[in-house]
């Protein structure tokens, strides 16, 4: 067991001595019973800090470790695995909940086959129940679009992702943690201080951009008679608040070194109305997923396509492009979580979601930390 670990709730790095460790040892229900290893406990069952490691190495009873910032129990297995906390962000109505619900399903059903990995959805009971109730059942059983996330505190989804070698022995384990935070929490920096403290400590940011909120795209689609959603907080404001939050929490004056994936959602709408055409690399099904490796030349072709789209839809010296300069590593993606627009009752077709390229931003972040291989050219 390593001495330091990253908490899946606050995304801060802690030692066991930082945390409250509660031992369940008792005799006939007496929680004050003396420990056989003479570890001293406080009246609430918590272990004296100087005895924490001795207690953790004892097999007489179970232990519960609580985050010192957010009083939630940290899964025991989490202490022994590499953590890759990812902040999944976006303004209201960008489709975050649908994105994360389909993303986890696709990791389990499709990415696992190509990358020889498996997502342990049962490792954390709270995450399992939360995913099934709020994501899996609505999307894949009821075929219903997920309703917007309520503003306020939401529990993270915590899933170990295990990568195997050719003999199916575990070669690496990374714990993925996602917060599906409400878009309203990104509208102002003061609300971000309350709800999104984890952003500055994340190892990657997936920032969703709804193209139907981009003024130039809205103008094109409006001319085609498309019924557009209500205007929400613009991406420039969201990214500016995120940047301000990170700088304030970390005191970084230079570039921010957290990989940032800027993801155009609702790609199916862009395809349907000819904004993305079949000659573009981003139109193709994921090459990374097809070959089970991050394919650099395909990624670079997609970046050229996305640069062209961004140049068409945003002014060259826009607030967005200026904010993006604050990050050392930025990549652009286009995907569709659902594959089509739901009907007027928010119902999906009987076959459920048919996502396209939804795994690509995650694969890019995993490649940055060498959890997946990179191939220059296929």
Tab-separated table of C-alpha atoms in Angstrom:
chain	number	residue	atom	x	y	z
A	1	UNK	CA	0.000	0.000	0.000
A	2	UNK	CA	1.451	3.353	-1.043
A	3	UNK	CA	1.770	6.144	1.489
A	4	UNK	CA	0.072	8.740	-0.756
A	5	UNK	CA	-3.124	8.440	-2.748
A	6	UNK	CA	-5.555	10.741	-4.546
A	7	UNK	CA	-8.986	11.001	-2.979
A	8	UNK	CA	-11.803	10.250	-5.457
A	9	UNK	CA	-14.030	12.903	-3.873
A	10	UNK	CA	-11.898	16.029	-3.448
A	11	UNK	CA	-9.128	14.933	-5.890
A	12	UNK	CA	-6.507	16.064	-3.345
A	13	UNK	CA	-3.486	13.928	-2.535
A	14	UNK	CA	-3.534	12.537	1.017
A	15	UNK	CA	-1.648	10.212	3.298
A	16	UNK	CA	-3.420	7.804	5.633
A	17	UNK	CA	-2.357	10.015	8.541
A	18	UNK	CA	-4.362	12.876	6.982
A	19	UNK	CA	-7.525	10.800	7.062
A	20	UNK	CA	-9.842	9.582	9.766
A	21	UNK	CA	-9.395	5.802	10.035
A	22	UNK	CA	-12.109	3.920	11.948
A	23	UNK	CA	-11.514	0.330	13.084
A	24	UNK	CA	-14.516	-1.965	13.523
A	25	UNK	CA	-12.830	-4.285	16.067
A	26	UNK	CA	-15.107	-5.223	18.946
A	27	UNK	CA	-15.871	-8.085	21.297
A	28	UNK	CA	-19.546	-9.075	21.578
A	29	UNK	CA	-20.625	-5.717	20.217
A	30	UNK	CA	-18.334	-3.672	22.474
A	31	UNK	CA	-16.623	-1.159	20.143
A	32	UNK	CA	-14.453	0.030	23.040
A	33	UNK	CA	-12.867	-3.430	23.430
A	34	UNK	CA	-9.055	-3.181	23.555
A	35	UNK	CA	-7.265	-3.927	20.308
A	36	UNK	CA	-5.214	-7.179	20.348
A	37	UNK	CA	-2.355	-5.218	18.738
A	38	UNK	CA	-2.664	-2.467	21.353
A	39	UNK	CA	-3.613	0.140	18.771
A	40	UNK	CA	-5.161	3.120	20.545
A	41	UNK	CA	-8.578	4.312	19.410
A	42	UNK	CA	-10.544	7.424	20.210
A	43	UNK	CA	-14.096	7.373	21.600
A	44	UNK	CA	-15.572	7.489	18.074
A	45	UNK	CA	-13.574	4.420	17.018
A	46	UNK	CA	-10.986	6.394	15.052
A	47	UNK	CA	-7.383	5.257	15.279
A	48	UNK	CA	-4.631	7.369	16.773
A	49	UNK	CA	-2.651	8.830	13.858
A	50	UNK	CA	0.679	7.344	14.935
A	51	UNK	CA	-0.925	3.861	14.955
A	52	UNK	CA	-2.695	4.102	11.582
A	53	UNK	CA	-0.249	1.983	9.546
A	54	UNK	CA	-0.062	-0.706	12.238
A	55	UNK	CA	-3.859	-0.814	12.297
A	56	UNK	CA	-4.141	-1.031	8.506
A	57	UNK	CA	-1.787	-4.028	8.459
A	58	UNK	CA	-3.938	-5.917	10.984
A	59	UNK	CA	-6.487	-8.513	9.815
A	60	UNK	CA	-8.613	-8.647	12.981
A	61	UNK	CA	-11.222	-6.175	11.738
A	62	UNK	CA	-12.301	-3.999	8.824
A	63	UNK	CA	-11.232	-0.372	8.515
A	64	UNK	CA	-13.003	2.608	7.020
A	65	UNK	CA	-10.997	5.563	5.705
A	66	UNK	CA	-12.678	8.961	5.480
A	67	UNK	CA	-11.611	11.883	3.304
A	68	UNK	CA	-10.486	14.760	5.568
A	69	UNK	CA	-12.151	17.371	3.338
A	70	UNK	CA	-15.375	15.568	2.425
A	71	UNK	CA	-16.447	13.127	5.119
A	72	UNK	CA	-17.081	10.194	2.810
A	73	UNK	CA	-15.650	6.692	3.020
A	74	UNK	CA	-12.883	5.988	0.494
A	75	UNK	CA	-13.032	2.469	-1.079
A	76	UNK	CA	-10.177	0.410	0.412
A	77	UNK	CA	-8.990	-0.921	-2.957
A	78	UNK	CA	-8.604	2.657	-4.134
A	79	UNK	CA	-5.524	3.102	-1.924
A	80	UNK	CA	-3.547	0.543	-3.923
A	81	UNK	CA	-4.369	1.763	-7.432
A	82	UNK	CA	-3.217	4.611	-9.646
A	83	UNK	CA	-5.873	7.298	-9.747
A	84	UNK	CA	-6.862	9.197	-12.865
A	85	UNK	CA	-9.535	11.667	-11.737
A	86	UNK	CA	-11.225	13.258	-14.749
A	87	UNK	CA	-13.424	16.334	-14.567
A	88	UNK	CA	-16.334	16.057	-16.994
A	89	UNK	CA	-17.608	19.574	-17.537
A	90	UNK	CA	-19.950	21.589	-19.680
A	91	UNK	CA	-22.612	24.262	-19.529
A	92	UNK	CA	-26.250	23.383	-18.973
A	93	UNK	CA	-27.860	21.184	-21.679
A	94	UNK	CA	-24.586	20.085	-23.308
A	95	UNK	CA	-25.573	16.444	-22.697
A	96	UNK	CA	-23.108	15.644	-19.884
A	97	UNK	CA	-25.277	13.037	-18.182
A	98	UNK	CA	-26.031	11.223	-21.439
A	99	UNK	CA	-22.347	11.430	-22.380
A	100	UNK	CA	-21.093	9.912	-19.141
A	101	UNK	CA	-23.812	7.255	-19.071
A	102	UNK	CA	-22.970	6.086	-22.585
A	103	UNK	CA	-19.210	6.483	-22.030
A	104	UNK	CA	-19.149	4.025	-19.125
A	105	UNK	CA	-21.292	1.562	-21.092
A	106	UNK	CA	-18.938	1.829	-24.091
A	107	UNK	CA	-15.820	1.299	-21.958
A	108	UNK	CA	-17.343	-1.921	-20.641
A	109	UNK	CA	-18.766	-3.254	-23.904
A	110	UNK	CA	-16.434	-1.992	-26.654
A	111	UNK	CA	-13.189	-0.521	-25.352
A	112	UNK	CA	-12.578	-3.620	-23.250
A	113	UNK	CA	-12.451	-5.794	-26.375
A	114	UNK	CA	-9.958	-3.682	-28.333
A	115	UNK	CA	-7.709	-2.532	-25.503
A	116	UNK	CA	-7.781	-5.774	-23.479
A	117	UNK	CA	-9.128	-4.078	-20.394
A	118	UNK	CA	-12.131	-4.333	-18.087
A	119	UNK	CA	-14.063	-1.774	-16.067
A	120	UNK	CA	-15.020	-3.070	-12.618
A	121	UNK	CA	-18.424	-1.467	-12.199
A	122	UNK	CA	-19.078	-3.407	-8.988
A	123	UNK	CA	-15.953	-2.286	-7.114
A	124	UNK	CA	-17.736	0.575	-5.363
A	125	UNK	CA	-21.329	-0.214	-4.375
A	126	UNK	CA	-22.432	3.424	-4.310
A	127	UNK	CA	-21.071	4.064	-7.814
A	128	UNK	CA	-22.656	0.861	-9.109
A	129	UNK	CA	-26.082	1.710	-7.708
A	130	UNK	CA	-25.872	5.350	-8.773
A	131	UNK	CA	-24.844	4.427	-12.319
A	132	UNK	CA	-27.539	1.773	-12.716
A	133	UNK	CA	-30.324	3.962	-11.334
A	134	UNK	CA	-29.510	7.292	-12.985
A	135	UNK	CA	-27.703	6.237	-16.178
A	136	UNK	CA	-27.857	2.584	-17.169
A	137	UNK	CA	-31.549	1.859	-16.621
A	138	UNK	CA	-32.914	5.056	-18.246
A	139	UNK	CA	-30.631	4.816	-21.304
A	140	UNK	CA	-30.448	1.070	-21.937
A	141	UNK	CA	-33.702	-0.277	-20.499
A	142	UNK	CA	-36.225	2.565	-20.745
A	143	UNK	CA	-34.442	4.102	-23.785
A	144	UNK	CA	-35.064	7.476	-22.227
A	145	UNK	CA	-32.841	10.556	-22.350
A	146	UNK	CA	-31.371	11.362	-18.920
A	147	UNK	CA	-32.829	14.434	-17.264
A	148	UNK	CA	-30.531	17.303	-16.282
A	149	UNK	CA	-28.298	16.887	-13.222
A	150	UNK	CA	-29.514	18.856	-10.210
A	151	UNK	CA	-27.328	21.745	-9.124
A	152	UNK	CA	-25.520	20.913	-5.890
A	153	UNK	CA	-23.297	18.130	-4.613
A	154	UNK	CA	-23.317	14.925	-6.634
A	155	UNK	CA	-21.401	11.743	-5.766
A	156	UNK	CA	-18.585	10.795	-8.127
A	157	UNK	CA	-18.632	7.629	-10.195
A	158	UNK	CA	-15.579	5.549	-9.253
A	159	UNK	CA	-14.532	2.586	-11.404
A	160	UNK	CA	-11.210	0.703	-11.566
A	161	UNK	CA	-10.078	0.074	-15.153
A	162	UNK	CA	-7.798	-2.955	-15.391
A	163	UNK	CA	-5.463	-3.446	-18.357
A	164	UNK	CA	-4.270	-6.997	-19.110
A	165	UNK	CA	-1.227	-8.366	-20.944
A	166	UNK	CA	-1.341	-11.032	-23.684
A	167	UNK	CA	-1.692	-13.761	-21.044
A	168	UNK	CA	-4.581	-11.851	-19.429
A	169	UNK	CA	-2.554	-11.051	-16.332
A	170	UNK	CA	-3.243	-7.587	-14.892
A	171	UNK	CA	-0.436	-5.274	-15.993
A	172	UNK	CA	-1.908	-1.959	-14.858
A	173	UNK	CA	-4.871	-0.622	-12.907
A	174	UNK	CA	-6.142	2.921	-13.134
A	175	UNK	CA	-9.109	4.175	-11.143
A	176	UNK	CA	-11.341	6.444	-13.206
A	177	UNK	CA	-13.443	8.910	-11.271
A	178	UNK	CA	-16.012	11.182	-12.893
A	179	UNK	CA	-18.130	13.978	-11.464
A	180	UNK	CA	-21.314	14.668	-13.417
A	181	UNK	CA	-21.722	18.216	-12.142
A	182	UNK	CA	-24.682	20.403	-13.067
A	183	UNK	CA	-24.013	22.982	-15.753
A	184	UNK	CA	-25.324	25.727	-13.472
A	185	UNK	CA	-22.342	25.090	-11.185
A	186	UNK	CA	-20.058	26.420	-13.928
A	187	UNK	CA	-21.978	29.623	-14.585
A	188	UNK	CA	-20.173	31.676	-11.950
A	189	UNK	CA	-16.873	31.331	-10.141
A	190	UNK	CA	-18.462	31.576	-6.670
A	191	UNK	CA	-20.614	28.479	-7.246
A	192	UNK	CA	-17.552	26.677	-8.613
A	193	UNK	CA	-15.787	27.300	-5.299
A	194	UNK	CA	-18.566	25.391	-3.537
A	195	UNK	CA	-19.249	22.510	-5.949
A	196	UNK	CA	-16.241	22.060	-8.225
A	197	UNK	CA	-13.203	22.131	-5.961
A	198	UNK	CA	-11.965	18.937	-7.604
A	199	UNK	CA	-11.308	20.584	-10.999
A	200	UNK	CA	-7.885	21.986	-10.118
A	201	UNK	CA	-6.690	18.566	-8.882
A	202	UNK	CA	-7.936	16.549	-11.852
A	203	UNK	CA	-5.585	14.714	-14.228
A	204	UNK	CA	-7.691	15.483	-17.271
A	205	UNK	CA	-10.644	17.654	-18.274
A	206	UNK	CA	-13.311	16.662	-20.787
A	207	UNK	CA	-15.163	19.885	-21.575
A	208	UNK	CA	-18.339	19.414	-23.587
A	209	UNK	CA	-19.413	22.079	-26.060
A	210	UNK	CA	-22.926	22.069	-27.485
A	211	UNK	CA	-22.575	23.240	-31.114
A	212	UNK	CA	-26.220	24.292	-31.053
A	213	UNK	CA	-25.157	27.081	-28.672
A	214	UNK	CA	-22.512	28.519	-31.032
A	215	UNK	CA	-23.987	31.706	-32.591
A	216	UNK	CA	-22.689	31.049	-36.118
A	217	UNK	CA	-23.988	27.451	-36.090
A	218	UNK	CA	-27.326	28.573	-34.675
A	219	UNK	CA	-27.592	31.036	-37.552
A	220	UNK	CA	-26.933	28.297	-40.147
A	221	UNK	CA	-29.388	25.849	-38.583
A	222	UNK	CA	-32.031	28.509	-38.022
A	223	UNK	CA	-31.908	29.319	-41.751
A	224	UNK	CA	-32.541	25.618	-42.414
A	225	UNK	CA	-35.652	25.709	-40.217
A	226	UNK	CA	-34.155	23.678	-37.350
A	227	UNK	CA	-35.901	24.058	-33.977
A	228	UNK	CA	-33.060	25.173	-31.703
A	229	UNK	CA	-32.797	24.782	-27.909
A	230	UNK	CA	-32.912	27.756	-25.572
A	231	UNK	CA	-29.683	29.791	-25.410
A	232	UNK	CA	-27.537	28.900	-22.396
A	233	UNK	CA	-24.236	29.989	-20.891
A	234	UNK	CA	-21.648	30.346	-23.651
A	235	UNK	CA	-18.543	28.153	-23.765
A	236	UNK	CA	-16.250	31.188	-23.402
A	237	UNK	CA	-17.727	32.000	-19.981
A	238	UNK	CA	-17.545	28.385	-18.838
A	239	UNK	CA	-13.901	27.982	-19.899
A	240	UNK	CA	-12.965	31.339	-18.360
A	241	UNK	CA	-14.499	30.265	-15.025
A	242	UNK	CA	-12.705	26.908	-15.163
A	243	UNK	CA	-9.361	28.604	-15.873
A	244	UNK	CA	-9.884	31.112	-13.073
A	245	UNK	CA	-10.809	28.309	-10.675
A	246	UNK	CA	-7.651	26.304	-11.440
A	247	UNK	CA	-5.366	29.321	-11.134
A	248	UNK	CA	-6.914	30.383	-7.837
A	249	UNK	CA	-6.671	26.903	-6.321
A	250	UNK	CA	-3.135	26.125	-7.514
A	251	UNK	CA	-1.529	29.585	-7.764
A	252	UNK	CA	-0.342	28.698	-11.274
A	253	UNK	CA	0.733	31.792	-13.219
A	254	UNK	CA	2.010	30.012	-16.324
A	255	UNK	CA	0.339	27.422	-18.512
A	256	UNK	CA	-1.958	24.845	-16.929
A	257	UNK	CA	-0.619	21.314	-17.472
A	258	UNK	CA	-3.935	19.430	-17.197
A	259	UNK	CA	-4.804	17.855	-20.600
A	260	UNK	CA	-7.964	19.519	-21.893
A	261	UNK	CA	-10.256	17.737	-24.366
A	262	UNK	CA	-12.738	20.167	-25.919
A	263	UNK	CA	-15.560	18.004	-27.251
A	264	UNK	CA	-18.248	19.063	-29.723
A	265	UNK	CA	-21.282	16.973	-28.765
A	266	UNK	CA	-24.363	16.240	-30.911
A	267	UNK	CA	-22.197	15.396	-33.932
A	268	UNK	CA	-25.226	13.680	-35.489
A	269	UNK	CA	-26.907	17.075	-35.896
A	270	UNK	CA	-23.811	18.528	-37.559
A	271	UNK	CA	-23.725	15.565	-39.959
A	272	UNK	CA	-27.449	15.718	-40.711
A	273	UNK	CA	-27.297	19.342	-41.814
A	274	UNK	CA	-24.013	19.150	-43.699
A	275	UNK	CA	-21.775	21.018	-41.254
A	276	UNK	CA	-19.558	17.922	-41.066
A	277	UNK	CA	-19.210	16.025	-44.344
A	278	UNK	CA	-17.927	12.558	-45.150
A	279	UNK	CA	-14.575	13.831	-46.484
A	280	UNK	CA	-13.529	14.895	-42.967
A	281	UNK	CA	-11.474	12.587	-40.749
A	282	UNK	CA	-13.795	13.386	-37.826
A	283	UNK	CA	-16.644	11.837	-39.837
A	284	UNK	CA	-14.954	8.408	-39.632
A	285	UNK	CA	-15.643	5.848	-36.934
A	286	UNK	CA	-12.938	5.876	-34.254
A	287	UNK	CA	-9.672	4.507	-35.657
A	288	UNK	CA	-8.242	4.340	-32.106
A	289	UNK	CA	-11.053	2.046	-31.037
A	290	UNK	CA	-10.757	-0.055	-34.201
A	291	UNK	CA	-7.055	-0.844	-33.688
A	292	UNK	CA	-6.855	-0.763	-29.886
A	293	UNK	CA	-4.201	1.946	-29.778
A	294	UNK	CA	-4.024	5.730	-29.938
A	295	UNK	CA	-3.312	6.417	-33.634
A	296	UNK	CA	-1.323	9.635	-33.873
A	297	UNK	CA	-1.678	10.409	-37.591
A	298	UNK	CA	-5.487	9.989	-37.476
A	299	UNK	CA	-5.623	12.210	-34.392
A	300	UNK	CA	-3.603	14.876	-36.214
A	301	UNK	CA	-5.937	14.724	-39.226
A	302	UNK	CA	-8.911	15.219	-36.896
A	303	UNK	CA	-7.192	18.214	-35.300
A	304	UNK	CA	-6.835	19.810	-38.744
A	305	UNK	CA	-10.553	19.288	-39.351
A	306	UNK	CA	-11.471	20.705	-35.962
A	307	UNK	CA	-9.167	23.699	-36.412
A	308	UNK	CA	-11.008	24.432	-39.640
A	309	UNK	CA	-14.397	24.206	-37.951
A	310	UNK	CA	-13.290	26.372	-35.044
A	311	UNK	CA	-11.910	28.933	-37.482
A	312	UNK	CA	-15.272	29.025	-39.259
A	313	UNK	CA	-17.372	29.235	-36.126
A	314	UNK	CA	-15.250	31.426	-33.852
A	315	UNK	CA	-13.268	34.573	-34.569
A	316	UNK	CA	-9.540	33.962	-34.758
A	317	UNK	CA	-8.834	36.067	-31.663
A	318	UNK	CA	-12.014	35.161	-29.785
A	319	UNK	CA	-12.289	34.856	-26.015
A	320	UNK	CA	-12.386	31.061	-26.458
A	321	UNK	CA	-9.082	30.866	-28.331
A	322	UNK	CA	-7.469	33.190	-25.786
A	323	UNK	CA	-8.657	31.016	-22.876
A	324	UNK	CA	-7.397	27.857	-24.602
A	325	UNK	CA	-3.894	29.383	-24.672
A	326	UNK	CA	-3.819	28.987	-20.885
A	327	UNK	CA	-3.531	25.191	-21.313
A	328	UNK	CA	-0.356	23.409	-22.402
A	329	UNK	CA	-2.163	20.469	-23.990
A	330	UNK	CA	-5.492	20.953	-25.781
A	331	UNK	CA	-7.216	18.602	-28.238
A	332	UNK	CA	-10.518	18.915	-30.105
A	333	UNK	CA	-13.066	16.173	-30.708
A	334	UNK	CA	-16.504	15.725	-32.275
A	335	UNK	CA	-18.790	12.935	-31.111
A	336	UNK	CA	-22.370	11.866	-30.590
A	337	UNK	CA	-23.435	10.119	-27.383
A	338	UNK	CA	-26.925	9.143	-28.518
A	339	UNK	CA	-26.480	8.891	-32.311
A	340	UNK	CA	-29.731	10.700	-33.000
A	341	UNK	CA	-32.064	13.275	-31.531
A	342	UNK	CA	-34.744	11.892	-29.162
A	343	UNK	CA	-38.425	12.351	-30.001
A	344	UNK	CA	-40.694	14.953	-28.431
A	345	UNK	CA	-41.103	12.726	-25.365
A	346	UNK	CA	-37.303	12.428	-24.857
A	347	UNK	CA	-37.535	8.822	-26.024
A	348	UNK	CA	-34.747	7.087	-27.975
A	349	UNK	CA	-35.241	4.459	-30.701
A	350	UNK	CA	-35.874	0.904	-29.496
A	351	UNK	CA	-32.214	-0.055	-30.064
A	352	UNK	CA	-31.107	2.646	-27.601
A	353	UNK	CA	-28.022	4.878	-27.913
A	354	UNK	CA	-25.838	4.470	-31.008
A	355	UNK	CA	-22.763	6.517	-30.057
A	356	UNK	CA	-20.023	7.665	-32.389
A	357	UNK	CA	-16.439	8.490	-31.344
A	358	UNK	CA	-17.434	8.974	-27.706
A	359	UNK	CA	-14.370	7.081	-26.428
A	360	UNK	CA	-11.808	9.191	-28.304
A	361	UNK	CA	-11.338	11.982	-25.699
A	362	UNK	CA	-10.801	9.407	-22.931
A	363	UNK	CA	-8.377	7.385	-25.068
A	364	UNK	CA	-6.398	10.579	-25.735
A	365	UNK	CA	-6.130	11.331	-21.993
A	366	UNK	CA	-5.172	7.705	-21.231
A	367	UNK	CA	-2.439	7.923	-23.891
A	368	UNK	CA	-1.035	11.021	-22.181
A	369	UNK	CA	-0.406	8.955	-19.058
A	370	UNK	CA	0.744	5.915	-21.096
A	371	UNK	CA	-2.128	3.667	-19.982
A	372	UNK	CA	-2.746	2.934	-23.656
A	373	UNK	CA	-0.114	2.659	-26.374
A	374	UNK	CA	0.456	5.257	-29.070
A	375	UNK	CA	1.034	4.237	-32.676
A	376	UNK	CA	2.335	6.886	-35.066
A	377	UNK	CA	0.647	5.566	-38.182
A	378	UNK	CA	-1.726	2.779	-39.222
